Amino acid sequence: MDKLKSAVVGCGSVSSQHFNTIDKNEKSELVAVCDIIPEKADKKAAEYGATAFYDFDEMLEKAQFDVLHICTPHYLHAEMAIKAMNKGINVLCEKPLAIFYADALKMCECAEKNNVYLGTCFQNRYNDASVYIKNLLSSGEMGAVTGAKGMVTWDRDEEYYSDDWHGTLAKEGGGVVINQSIHTLDLLQWLIGSDMVDIRSSISQKRLAGKVETEDTADALITFENGVQALFYATLCYNGNSPVFIELLCEKGKIVMYDDLAIIKKGEDKHTVTFEHGKGEKGYWGNSHGKLIAEFYDSIINKTHFEVDGRSGIKAVKIVDSLYSYARKI
Ligand SMILES: NC(=O)c1ccc[n+]([C@@H]2O[C@H](COP(=O)([O-])OP(=O)(O)OC[C@H]3O[C@@H](n4cnc5c(N)ncnc54)[C@H](O)[C@@H]3O)[C@@H](O)[C@H]2O)c1
């Protein structure tokens, strides 16, 4: 079987997840890498036998590839994805698809116009506990979801903000909401199985007040089309990176997701299903990048639906954009 040719733009922290999976996957072959910092691109190119580029447009013009992995700061996602898709290239974009819903929508339309795949990295949907809970809900055994809450309490200090994009509204687009807890917002809408119709929210700066432009703390009450309301709280002011906590109240009981645990309470029965934690350098990110990336390639090759496509990934972008719009008005 011919392998799909891959390129990665952005050789920073998260890119290692992409490089490792492309390398291990028998269906992909890395041919080009790009970073504006030449040493970073050179290092990855040497490691994986690919060609290094220091300019994205030049890579698009000179290299031939089928799949582009976008691992750059948020403000670059939409422009890079649209340029690539207009050349018939499939795009797997790190989260968020874009800072603004309107740009993410243009990305979805561009993918459809060019008949290419657009995916986004909400890898936590592939965690064993997430899959288990999604299946349990789909089985009807717990009845419908009637309420939910999601909580993220992580730690980001001044050093995290020492580069040129984190903590800036222009390049990151926001703080804990658009960057860290967008995964939890995605899981909430995916598990509840409905689109957001209303949001009341607030954002604030606590630990790094006045030192960065973006919020480190946020809360919201989110209403979904099916009538379910979800409470959401996220902060980067904790002294550790706790596992994400999600609770789903259901007609016939309650489900809690915490780390690799699914705790199910139904009538008198309460039991915990424990999943093995996959290996990964940053466990609190979730360890399912590999599964998501492998499925993206399988979908392209087999011409099947990709679970976290643009139209699915945009739902969390809409919640984020709406959360900020509401919070910035009050
Ligand atoms: N899915 C996850 O769990 C997860 C985890 C971490 C980061 N991310 C996402 O991945 C993306 C990158 O985050 P990161 O932590 O790796 O950031 P990073 O700052 O470590 O890396 C970004 C890289 O992009 C490069 N870059 C910047 N502008 C460029 C340009 N014009 N052309 C080419 N390269 C350019 C930088 O030099 C840097 O090497 C973000 O969207 C972030 O939200 C996702």
XYZ file of C-alpha atoms and ligand atoms in Angstrom:
374
model
C 0.000 0.000 0.000
C 1.269 3.456 -0.882
C 1.856 5.610 2.164
C 0.322 9.036 2.510
C 2.976 11.760 2.507
C 2.903 14.005 5.570
C 4.208 17.423 6.562
C 4.238 19.151 9.945
C 4.278 22.900 10.498
C 5.319 24.036 13.991
C 8.008 21.972 15.737
C 7.198 22.924 19.361
C 5.899 21.014 22.390
C 2.890 19.226 20.948
C 4.532 18.353 17.643
C 6.333 15.356 19.170
C 2.958 13.589 19.459
C 2.466 14.095 15.721
C 6.013 13.175 14.682
C 5.964 9.976 16.767
C 2.653 8.824 15.343
C 3.504 9.633 11.726
C 6.752 7.716 12.198
C 5.109 4.656 13.753
C 2.115 4.533 11.407
C 2.705 2.282 8.411
C 0.273 4.418 6.412
C 2.230 7.689 6.693
C 5.636 8.979 5.727
C 7.038 12.314 6.865
C 8.474 14.256 3.912
C 8.592 17.888 5.086
C 8.774 19.905 8.296
C 8.558 23.637 8.817
C 9.366 26.012 11.647
C 10.419 29.642 11.579
C 13.181 28.673 13.990
C 15.592 26.880 11.616
C 17.270 24.755 14.314
C 13.908 23.273 15.309
C 12.992 22.364 11.726
C 16.506 21.044 11.008
C 16.457 18.838 14.116
C 13.143 17.179 13.224
C 14.080 16.877 9.554
C 17.319 15.105 10.481
C 15.589 12.864 13.002
C 12.916 11.671 10.544
C 14.685 11.962 7.194
C 12.488 14.794 5.900
C 13.191 18.140 4.214
C 13.323 21.216 6.440
C 11.626 24.488 5.539
C 11.653 27.759 7.467
C 8.782 29.359 5.584
C 5.316 27.815 5.335
C 4.482 29.194 1.876
C 7.751 27.840 0.517
C 6.997 24.387 1.938
C 3.533 24.484 0.314
C 5.053 25.491 -3.001
C 8.006 23.119 -3.104
C 7.062 19.979 -1.175
C 4.534 17.367 -2.320
C 2.395 15.923 0.485
C -1.115 14.634 1.178
C -1.574 15.552 4.845
C -0.547 18.684 6.737
C -0.340 18.653 10.543
C -0.719 22.187 11.944
C 1.038 22.588 15.319
C 1.535 26.360 15.334
C 0.102 29.089 17.614
C -3.670 29.599 17.356
C -3.759 32.751 15.203
C -2.010 30.915 12.335
C -4.326 27.892 12.129
C -7.068 29.214 9.831
C -4.781 30.864 7.282
C -2.398 27.894 7.042
C -5.240 25.360 6.835
C -7.094 27.272 4.115
C -3.961 27.722 1.999
C -3.210 23.991 2.226
C -6.793 22.815 1.605
C -7.030 25.047 -1.459
C -4.099 23.029 -2.825
C -6.032 19.771 -2.224
C -4.137 18.858 0.958
C -5.895 17.183 3.923
C -5.373 19.068 7.190
C -5.144 17.843 10.762
C -5.142 21.004 12.853
C -4.258 21.209 16.522
C -6.997 22.655 18.706
C -8.585 25.143 18.473
C -9.457 25.106 14.762
C -9.335 28.905 14.972
C -9.626 31.698 17.511
C -12.966 32.876 16.080
C -15.993 30.817 15.093
C -16.276 32.717 11.783
C -12.766 31.629 10.758
C -13.377 28.027 11.799
C -16.527 28.094 9.636
C -14.471 29.276 6.645
C -12.128 26.321 7.264
C -15.042 23.858 7.225
C -16.436 25.390 4.026
C -13.000 25.300 2.412
C -12.606 21.589 3.249
C -16.014 20.861 1.732
C -15.328 22.946 -1.390
C -12.037 21.133 -2.017
C -13.317 17.722 -0.942
C -10.463 17.198 1.524
C -10.419 16.026 5.134
C -10.187 18.584 7.928
C -9.697 17.235 11.446
C -8.902 18.728 14.828
C -7.085 17.304 17.844
C -9.676 16.670 20.512
C -7.816 13.505 21.414
C -9.528 13.147 24.780
C -12.599 11.808 22.994
C -10.438 8.738 22.330
C -9.469 8.142 25.973
C -10.786 4.772 27.170
C -12.932 6.346 29.908
C -14.490 8.808 27.426
C -15.315 6.056 24.928
C -16.770 3.883 27.695
C -19.021 6.671 28.965
C -20.109 7.711 25.465
C -21.098 4.103 24.721
C -22.895 3.766 28.060
C -24.935 6.882 27.284
C -25.699 5.686 23.747
C -26.915 2.331 25.094
C -29.748 4.122 26.930
C -28.923 2.226 30.137
C -28.556 5.463 32.142
C -31.447 7.291 30.474
C -30.982 10.780 29.082
C -28.500 13.274 30.511
C -30.333 15.866 32.618
C -27.435 17.992 33.906
C -23.654 18.186 33.771
C -20.577 19.873 35.136
C -16.972 20.062 34.007
C -13.977 21.263 35.961
C -10.340 21.936 35.055
C -7.836 23.002 37.743
C -4.340 23.274 36.333
C -1.108 25.141 36.959
C 0.548 27.578 34.561
C 3.137 29.994 35.946
C 4.986 32.973 34.520
C 7.536 30.783 32.741
C 4.785 29.235 30.607
C 4.015 32.716 29.288
C 7.611 33.597 28.458
C 7.277 32.911 24.709
C 5.819 35.366 22.188
C 2.301 33.980 21.903
C 0.923 32.498 25.124
C -0.889 35.121 27.166
C -1.560 37.393 24.165
C -5.046 38.049 22.819
C -3.757 38.454 19.266
C -1.910 35.142 19.055
C -3.449 32.817 21.658
C -6.884 34.453 21.559
C -7.542 33.914 25.261
C -6.204 31.836 28.131
C -7.523 28.865 30.047
C -10.742 28.696 27.994
C -9.402 28.583 24.445
C -6.224 26.745 25.259
C -6.467 24.285 28.152
C -10.147 23.741 28.917
C -11.463 23.711 25.335
C -10.990 19.927 25.570
C -13.432 19.778 28.493
C -15.951 21.982 26.682
C -15.665 19.623 23.730
C -16.193 16.557 25.927
C -19.244 18.159 27.558
C -20.975 18.959 24.258
C -20.008 15.536 22.815
C -21.273 13.554 25.820
C -24.419 15.653 26.192
C -24.902 15.121 22.452
C -26.385 18.505 21.703
C -25.336 21.936 20.456
C -24.983 24.971 22.703
C -27.805 27.489 22.401
C -26.994 29.876 25.269
C -24.118 30.731 27.576
C -23.674 32.982 30.619
C -20.039 33.336 31.609
C -17.329 35.297 33.359
C -13.558 35.401 32.993
C -10.930 36.855 35.312
C -7.234 37.143 35.976
C -6.006 35.987 39.361
C -2.504 34.578 39.600
C -0.942 36.532 36.734
C -3.175 39.590 36.935
C -1.663 42.448 34.954
C 1.229 40.299 33.686
C -0.542 38.703 30.704
C -3.520 39.783 28.576
C -5.478 36.571 28.902
C -7.746 35.101 31.590
C -6.509 32.415 33.959
C -9.943 31.633 35.427
C -13.414 31.227 33.906
C -16.857 29.901 34.698
C -20.030 29.417 32.702
C -23.565 28.105 32.657
C -24.085 26.545 29.234
C -27.513 25.625 27.884
C -27.786 23.014 25.141
C -30.478 22.593 22.501
C -31.846 19.479 24.267
C -32.473 21.567 27.406
C -29.509 20.248 29.420
C -27.548 22.847 31.344
C -23.860 22.389 32.160
C -21.797 24.171 34.767
C -18.186 24.836 33.834
C -15.224 26.034 35.870
C -11.596 26.307 34.772
C -8.506 27.843 36.321
C -4.738 27.832 35.867
C -4.161 28.980 39.451
C -3.982 25.554 41.092
C -0.711 24.152 42.394
C -0.877 21.089 40.204
C -2.478 19.645 37.075
C -5.449 17.679 38.367
C -7.280 15.259 36.107
C -10.315 16.810 34.442
C -13.546 16.169 36.352
C -16.834 15.656 34.509
C -20.130 14.702 36.134
C -23.241 13.760 34.178
C -26.589 13.545 35.944
C -28.795 11.077 34.101
C -32.455 10.013 34.367
C -31.398 6.662 35.874
C -28.248 7.603 37.784
C -24.982 9.499 37.701
C -21.698 9.156 35.807
C -18.403 10.689 36.899
C -15.292 10.813 34.737
C -12.073 11.517 36.596
C -8.703 10.687 35.094
C -8.930 7.103 33.824
C -11.899 6.278 36.020
C -15.561 6.054 35.137
C -17.672 6.000 38.303
C -21.221 4.810 37.700
C -24.028 5.177 40.227
C -27.377 3.586 39.394
C -29.920 2.910 42.143
C -28.121 1.107 44.974
C -25.256 0.098 42.708
C -22.091 2.175 42.611
C -19.041 0.879 40.795
C -15.853 2.219 39.312
C -14.388 1.129 36.011
C -10.633 1.727 35.940
C -8.754 2.039 32.671
C -5.036 1.707 32.241
C -3.351 5.060 31.794
C -1.564 5.172 28.445
C 2.045 6.254 28.395
C 2.686 9.898 27.589
C 4.947 12.690 28.674
C 2.051 14.851 29.840
C -0.703 12.573 31.064
C -3.125 15.387 31.837
C -3.285 16.197 28.081
C -4.731 12.734 27.602
C -2.727 10.061 25.863
C -4.816 9.539 22.796
C -3.138 11.696 20.143
C -1.831 8.515 18.523
C -5.312 6.990 18.221
C -6.806 10.161 16.762
C -4.007 10.634 14.216
C -4.106 6.980 13.147
C -7.885 7.220 12.642
C -7.453 10.407 10.589
C -5.181 8.554 8.145
C -7.491 5.506 8.074
C -10.451 7.754 7.241
C -8.608 9.360 4.329
C -7.425 6.021 2.953
C -10.765 4.240 3.401
C -12.822 7.359 2.507
C -14.809 7.026 5.740
C -16.174 9.645 8.111
C -13.614 11.073 10.550
C -15.049 11.472 14.052
C -13.473 14.820 14.925
C -13.903 16.550 11.580
C -14.225 20.304 11.112
C -17.997 20.371 11.652
C -17.576 18.428 14.897
C -14.519 20.325 16.154
C -16.138 23.683 15.464
C -18.768 23.107 18.169
C -16.269 23.741 20.960
C -14.907 26.769 19.080
C -18.436 28.172 19.038
C -18.758 27.652 22.813
C -15.373 29.325 23.412
C -16.158 32.276 21.144
C -19.587 32.734 22.769
C -18.141 32.368 26.282
C -15.668 35.171 25.595
C -18.255 37.392 23.877
C -20.620 37.165 26.841
C -17.900 37.551 29.494
C -16.241 40.523 27.778
C -19.540 42.442 27.656
C -20.295 42.253 31.383
N -4.149 18.630 21.791
C -3.475 18.966 22.886
O -3.652 18.403 23.966
C -2.461 20.068 22.801
C -1.458 20.191 23.765
C -0.545 21.260 23.639
C -0.658 22.163 22.599
N -1.689 22.016 21.703
C -1.878 22.977 20.604
O -0.817 22.827 19.676
C -0.492 24.083 19.081
C 0.977 24.391 19.341
O 1.201 24.407 20.730
P 2.663 24.113 21.345
O 2.456 23.985 22.806
O 3.330 23.028 20.608
O 3.364 25.523 21.029
P 4.921 25.845 20.911
O 5.083 27.290 21.128
O 5.708 24.899 21.770
O 5.239 25.493 19.394
C 4.794 26.268 18.309
C 5.853 26.190 17.218
O 5.359 26.887 16.060
C 6.438 27.595 15.494
N 5.933 28.678 14.648
C 5.424 29.864 15.043
N 5.069 30.601 13.973
C 5.335 29.842 12.877
C 5.182 30.053 11.476
N 4.670 31.193 10.977
N 5.591 29.065 10.629
C 6.129 27.914 11.123
N 6.303 27.665 12.441
C 5.904 28.618 13.312
C 7.244 28.079 16.695
O 8.558 28.456 16.366
C 7.171 26.867 17.606
O 8.249 25.991 17.384
C -1.474 25.082 19.702
O -2.597 25.170 18.887
C -1.837 24.438 21.026
O -3.097 24.840 21.540
C -2.553 20.991 21.789
